[in-house]
CSV table of N, CA and C in Angstrom, one decimal:
chain,number,residue,atom,x,y,z
A,252,MET,N,91.6,82.7,104.2
A,252,MET,CA,92.8,83.6,104.9
A,252,MET,C,94.4,83.0,104.5
A,253,SER,N,94.6,83.9,103.9
A,253,SER,CA,96.6,83.9,103.8
A,253,SER,C,97.3,83.5,104.0
A,254,LYS,N,98.6,82.3,103.8
A,254,LYS,CA,99.6,82.1,104.4
A,254,LYS,C,100.0,83.8,104.9
A,255,ILE,N,100.7,83.6,106.1
A,255,ILE,CA,101.3,84.7,106.6
A,255,ILE,C,103.1,84.6,106.5
A,256,PHE,N,104.1,85.3,106.1
A,256,PHE,CA,104.9,85.1,105.5
A,256,PHE,C,106.0,86.7,106.8
A,257,TRP,N,106.6,86.4,107.4
A,257,TRP,CA,107.7,87.0,107.8
A,257,TRP,C,108.8,86.8,107.4
A,258,GLN,N,110.1,87.8,107.9
A,258,GLN,CA,111.0,88.1,107.4
A,258,GLN,C,111.4,88.5,108.7
A,259,THR,N,112.5,87.4,109.2
A,259,THR,CA,113.5,88.5,110.3
A,259,THR,C,114.9,87.4,110.3
A,260,THR,N,115.2,89.4,110.7
A,260,THR,CA,117.2,89.6,111.4
A,260,THR,C,117.2,89.7,112.2
A,261,VAL,N,118.5,88.0,112.7
A,261,VAL,CA,118.9,88.4,114.0
A,261,VAL,C,120.4,89.2,114.0
A,262,ILE,N,120.5,89.6,115.3
A,262,ILE,CA,121.1,91.0,114.9
A,262,ILE,C,121.9,90.5,116.4
A,263,PRO,N,123.2,89.6,116.7
A,263,PRO,CA,123.2,88.6,118.1
A,263,PRO,C,124.1,90.0,119.0
A,264,GLU,N,124.8,90.7,117.9
A,264,GLU,CA,125.6,90.7,118.6
A,264,GLU,C,124.8,92.6,119.6
A,265,LEU,N,124.0,93.0,119.5
A,265,LEU,CA,122.7,93.6,120.0
A,265,LEU,C,121.7,93.3,120.7
A,266,TYR,N,122.1,91.8,120.0
A,266,TYR,CA,121.0,90.7,121.3
A,266,TYR,C,119.3,91.5,121.1
A,267,ARG,N,119.3,91.8,119.2
A,267,ARG,CA,118.0,92.8,118.8
A,267,ARG,C,117.6,91.6,117.6
A,268,LEU,N,116.1,91.2,117.2
A,268,LEU,CA,115.7,90.4,116.4
A,268,LEU,C,114.6,91.5,116.2
A,269,GLU,N,115.1,92.0,114.8
A,269,GLU,CA,114.0,92.6,113.6
A,269,GLU,C,113.1,91.7,112.8
A,270,PHE,N,112.0,92.1,113.1
A,270,PHE,CA,110.9,91.6,111.5
A,270,PHE,C,109.8,92.6,111.4
A,271,LYS,N,109.2,92.0,109.9
A,271,LYS,CA,108.1,92.5,109.2
A,271,LYS,C,107.5,91.4,108.1
A,272,LEU,N,106.6,91.9,108.5
A,272,LEU,CA,105.2,91.7,107.4
A,272,LEU,C,105.3,91.4,105.9
A,273,LEU,N,106.0,90.8,105.0
A,273,LEU,CA,106.0,90.5,103.4
A,273,LEU,C,105.0,90.6,102.9
A,274,ASN,N,104.2,89.6,103.2
A,274,ASN,CA,102.5,89.8,102.8
A,274,ASN,C,101.8,90.6,103.0
A,275,ALA,N,102.3,91.8,103.4
A,275,ALA,CA,101.0,92.7,104.7
A,275,ALA,C,99.7,93.1,103.6
A,276,GLU,N,99.6,93.0,102.8
A,276,GLU,CA,98.3,94.0,102.0
A,276,GLU,C,98.1,91.8,101.7
A,277,ASP,N,98.0,90.7,101.7
A,277,ASP,CA,97.5,89.8,102.3
A,277,ASP,C,97.0,89.7,103.3
A,278,CYS,N,97.2,90.1,103.6
A,278,CYS,CA,97.1,89.2,104.7
A,278,CYS,C,95.7,91.4,105.6
A,279,CYS,N,95.3,91.7,104.8
A,279,CYS,CA,94.6,92.9,105.1
A,279,CYS,C,95.2,94.3,106.4
A,280,HIS,N,96.7,94.3,106.1
A,280,HIS,CA,97.3,95.1,106.6
A,280,HIS,C,98.7,96.2,105.6
A,281,ASP,N,98.3,96.8,106.0
A,281,ASP,CA,99.0,97.8,105.1
A,281,ASP,C,100.8,98.4,105.2
A,282,PHE,N,100.7,97.6,106.5
A,282,PHE,CA,102.0,97.6,106.7
A,282,PHE,C,102.4,96.8,108.4
A,283,HIS,N,103.1,95.8,108.9
A,283,HIS,CA,103.7,95.3,110.2
A,283,HIS,C,104.9,95.0,110.2
A,284,HIS,N,105.3,95.7,110.8
A,284,HIS,CA,107.1,95.1,111.6
A,284,HIS,C,107.6,95.9,112.9
A,285,GLY,N,108.7,95.5,113.2
A,285,GLY,CA,109.0,95.6,114.0
A,285,GLY,C,110.7,95.0,114.6
A,286,THR,N,110.6,95.0,116.6
A,286,THR,CA,111.7,94.2,116.9
A,286,THR,C,111.2,94.2,118.2
A,287,ILE,N,112.8,92.8,118.0
A,287,ILE,CA,112.4,91.9,120.0
A,287,ILE,C,114.0,92.3,120.6
A,288,GLN,N,113.9,93.4,121.5
A,288,GLN,CA,115.0,93.4,122.5
A,288,GLN,C,115.4,92.8,123.6
A,289,LEU,N,116.4,92.7,123.6
A,289,LEU,CA,116.9,92.1,125.0
A,289,LEU,C,117.7,93.0,125.7
A,290,ASN,N,117.8,93.1,127.2
A,290,ASN,CA,118.7,94.2,128.0
A,290,ASN,C,118.7,92.8,129.1
A,291,PRO,N,119.8,93.0,129.9
A,291,PRO,CA,119.9,92.3,131.2
A,291,PRO,C,119.1,93.0,132.1
A,292,ALA,N,118.3,92.5,133.3
A,292,ALA,CA,117.8,93.1,134.0
A,292,ALA,C,117.5,92.2,135.9
A,293,GLY,N,119.0,93.1,136.1
A,293,GLY,CA,119.3,92.0,137.6
A,293,GLY,C,120.0,90.4,137.0
A,294,SER,N,119.1,89.7,137.7
A,294,SER,CA,118.8,88.1,137.6
A,294,SER,C,118.3,87.9,136.2
A,295,TYR,N,117.4,88.8,135.5
A,295,TYR,CA,116.8,88.5,134.6
A,295,TYR,C,117.0,88.7,133.4
A,296,THR,N,116.1,88.8,132.0
A,296,THR,CA,116.5,89.6,131.0
A,296,THR,C,115.1,90.1,130.9
A,297,LYS,N,115.3,91.3,129.9
A,297,LYS,CA,114.2,92.4,129.7
A,297,LYS,C,113.8,91.6,128.8
A,298,ILE,N,113.3,91.8,128.3
A,298,ILE,CA,112.1,91.5,126.8
A,298,ILE,C,111.3,92.7,126.4
A,299,THR,N,111.7,93.2,125.0
A,299,THR,CA,110.7,94.5,124.7
A,299,THR,C,110.2,94.4,123.4
A,300,GLN,N,109.1,94.5,123.6
A,300,GLN,CA,108.7,94.1,121.6
A,300,GLN,C,108.1,95.7,121.1
A,301,VAL,N,108.8,95.9,120.3
A,301,VAL,CA,108.4,97.1,119.5
A,301,VAL,C,107.1,96.6,118.3
A,302,ALA,N,105.9,97.2,117.9
A,302,ALA,CA,105.5,96.4,116.4
A,302,ALA,C,104.8,97.6,115.6
A,303,PHE,N,105.1,97.9,115.4
A,303,PHE,CA,104.2,98.8,114.3
A,303,PHE,C,103.5,98.4,113.3
A,304,PHE,N,101.9,98.3,112.8
A,304,PHE,CA,101.2,98.0,111.9
A,304,PHE,C,99.9,99.5,112.4
A,305,ASN,N,99.8,98.6,111.2
A,305,ASN,CA,98.0,99.4,110.6
A,305,ASN,C,97.0,98.3,109.6
A,306,PHE,N,95.9,98.7,110.0
A,306,PHE,CA,94.3,97.2,109.4
A,306,PHE,C,93.7,97.9,109.8
A,307,ALA,N,92.5,97.7,109.0
A,307,ALA,CA,91.1,98.1,108.6
A,307,ALA,C,90.8,97.5,110.6
A,308,GLY,N,89.9,98.6,111.2
A,308,GLY,CA,89.6,98.9,113.2
A,308,GLY,C,91.5,98.1,113.9
A,309,ALA,N,92.2,98.7,113.2
A,309,ALA,CA,93.3,98.5,114.2
A,309,ALA,C,92.6,98.9,115.3
A,310,SER,N,92.6,100.7,115.9
A,310,SER,CA,92.5,101.6,116.5
A,310,SER,C,91.4,101.3,117.4
A,311,VAL,N,90.5,99.9,117.1
A,311,VAL,CA,89.3,99.5,117.5
A,311,VAL,C,90.7,98.6,118.1
A,312,TRP,N,90.8,97.5,117.6
A,312,TRP,CA,91.7,96.0,118.3
A,312,TRP,C,92.3,96.8,119.9
A,313,VAL,N,93.2,97.7,119.8
A,313,VAL,CA,93.8,98.3,120.5
A,313,VAL,C,93.2,99.3,121.6
A,314,LYS,N,92.0,99.4,121.6
A,314,LYS,CA,91.7,100.0,122.8
A,314,LYS,C,90.4,99.3,123.8
A,315,CYS,N,90.3,98.1,123.1
A,315,CYS,CA,89.2,97.2,123.2
A,315,CYS,C,89.2,96.4,124.3
A,316,PRO,N,89.1,96.7,125.2
A,316,PRO,CA,89.3,96.6,126.5
A,316,PRO,C,88.7,94.5,127.4
A,317,TRP,N,88.0,94.5,126.2
A,317,TRP,CA,87.5,93.0,126.4
A,317,TRP,C,88.5,92.2,125.6
A,318,TYR,N,87.6,91.0,126.0
A,318,TYR,CA,87.8,89.7,125.2
A,318,TYR,C,88.9,89.4,124.1
A,319,GLY,N,89.5,89.3,123.2
A,319,GLY,CA,89.8,89.4,121.6
A,319,GLY,C,90.5,91.1,122.1
A,320,GLY,N,90.9,91.2,122.4
A,320,GLY,CA,91.4,92.8,122.4
A,320,GLY,C,92.9,93.0,122.0
A,321,MET,N,93.3,93.7,122.0
A,321,MET,CA,95.2,93.7,121.6
A,321,MET,C,95.7,93.0,123.6
A,322,LYS,N,95.0,94.1,124.3
A,322,LYS,CA,95.9,93.2,126.0
A,322,LYS,C,95.8,92.1,126.1
A,323,SER,N,94.3,92.0,126.2
A,323,SER,CA,93.8,90.1,126.1
A,323,SER,C,94.0,89.5,125.3
A,324,THR,N,94.9,90.0,123.9
A,324,THR,CA,95.6,88.5,123.0
A,324,THR,C,96.9,88.9,123.2
A,325,LEU,N,98.0,89.8,123.4
A,325,LEU,CA,99.0,89.8,124.1
A,325,LEU,C,99.5,89.4,125.3
A,326,THR,N,98.8,89.3,126.3
A,326,THR,CA,98.6,89.0,127.3
A,326,THR,C,98.1,87.5,127.0
A,327,LYS,N,97.5,86.9,126.8
A,327,LYS,CA,97.6,85.3,126.3
A,327,LYS,C,99.4,84.5,125.8
A,328,MET,N,98.9,85.7,124.3
A,328,MET,CA,100.7,85.2,123.4
A,328,MET,C,102.1,85.0,124.9
A,329,ALA,N,101.9,86.1,125.6
A,329,ALA,CA,103.2,86.2,126.5
A,329,ALA,C,103.2,85.2,127.4
A,330,LYS,N,102.3,84.8,127.9
A,330,LYS,CA,101.5,83.4,129.1
A,330,LYS,C,102.0,82.3,128.0
A,331,TRP,N,101.4,81.5,127.1
A,331,TRP,CA,102.6,80.7,126.0
A,331,TRP,C,103.4,80.9,126.1
A,332,GLU,N,104.1,82.1,125.9
A,332,GLU,CA,105.4,82.3,125.4
A,332,GLU,C,106.7,82.2,126.5
A,333,GLN,N,105.9,82.4,127.3
A,333,GLN,CA,107.0,82.0,129.0
A,333,GLN,C,106.6,80.3,129.2
A,334,LYS,N,105.3,80.3,128.9
A,334,LYS,CA,105.1,78.2,129.9
A,334,LYS,C,106.1,78.0,128.9
A,335,ALA,N,106.5,78.6,127.2
A,335,ALA,CA,107.0,77.0,126.4
A,335,ALA,C,108.7,77.7,127.4
A,336,ALA,N,109.0,78.6,126.9
A,336,ALA,CA,110.5,79.3,127.3
A,336,ALA,C,110.8,78.1,128.5
A,337,SER,N,109.9,78.1,129.4
A,337,SER,CA,110.2,77.8,130.8
A,337,SER,C,110.7,76.3,130.6
A,338,ARG,N,109.6,75.5,129.6
A,338,ARG,CA,109.7,74.1,129.3
A,338,ARG,C,111.2,73.9,128.8
A,339,TYR,N,112.0,74.8,127.9
A,339,TYR,CA,112.9,74.4,127.9
A,339,TYR,C,114.1,75.3,128.8
A,340,LYS,N,114.3,75.6,129.6
A,340,LYS,CA,115.0,77.2,130.8
A,340,LYS,C,116.5,75.4,131.3
A,341,PRO,N,115.9,74.0,131.3
A,341,PRO,CA,116.8,73.1,131.5
A,341,PRO,C,117.8,72.9,131.0
A,342,LYS,N,117.9,72.9,129.6
A,342,LYS,CA,119.0,73.5,128.6
A,342,LYS,C,119.3,74.4,128.6
A,343,PHE,N,118.5,75.5,128.4
A,343,PHE,CA,120.0,76.9,128.7
A,343,PHE,C,121.4,76.9,129.0
A,344,VAL,N,122.0,77.4,128.5
A,344,VAL,CA,123.1,77.3,128.2
A,344,VAL,C,123.9,79.3,128.1
A,345,VAL,N,124.6,79.3,129.2
A,345,VAL,CA,125.1,81.0,129.0
A,345,VAL,C,125.7,80.8,127.6
A,346,ALA,N,125.2,81.7,126.7
A,346,ALA,CA,126.4,81.8,125.2
A,346,ALA,C,127.2,83.5,126.0
A,347,ALA,N,126.7,84.2,126.5
A,347,ALA,CA,127.1,85.5,126.1
A,347,ALA,C,126.9,85.8,127.5
A,348,VAL,N,127.2,87.0,127.9
A,348,VAL,CA,126.8,87.9,129.4
A,348,VAL,C,126.4,89.2,128.8
A,349,ILE,N,125.6,90.3,129.1
A,349,ILE,CA,125.3,91.2,128.4
A,349,ILE,C,125.4,92.3,129.8
A,350,HIS,N,127.0,92.8,129.2
A,350,HIS,CA,127.0,94.2,130.0
A,350,HIS,C,127.1,95.3,129.9
């Protein structure tokens, strides 16, 4: 298994993170890149992630309705991220307000 190398660019004034898989070919991807955008949603923050990727079997993975498919994988990842973030919530400081 190849090591995975990501390039991330944070654009604070836009509340945006851009990411790109630098060694896509080593990971059997044709390409993989995208963005994570934060937006206000009432008293919450809406987080939108958009990813563009292609690898052998990608269309099967996206449509796979059972465990191991895209939906179950991303749901599991999102739950893990929410749990991890909630552990730090007491330490959060409001650094900026999006208008």
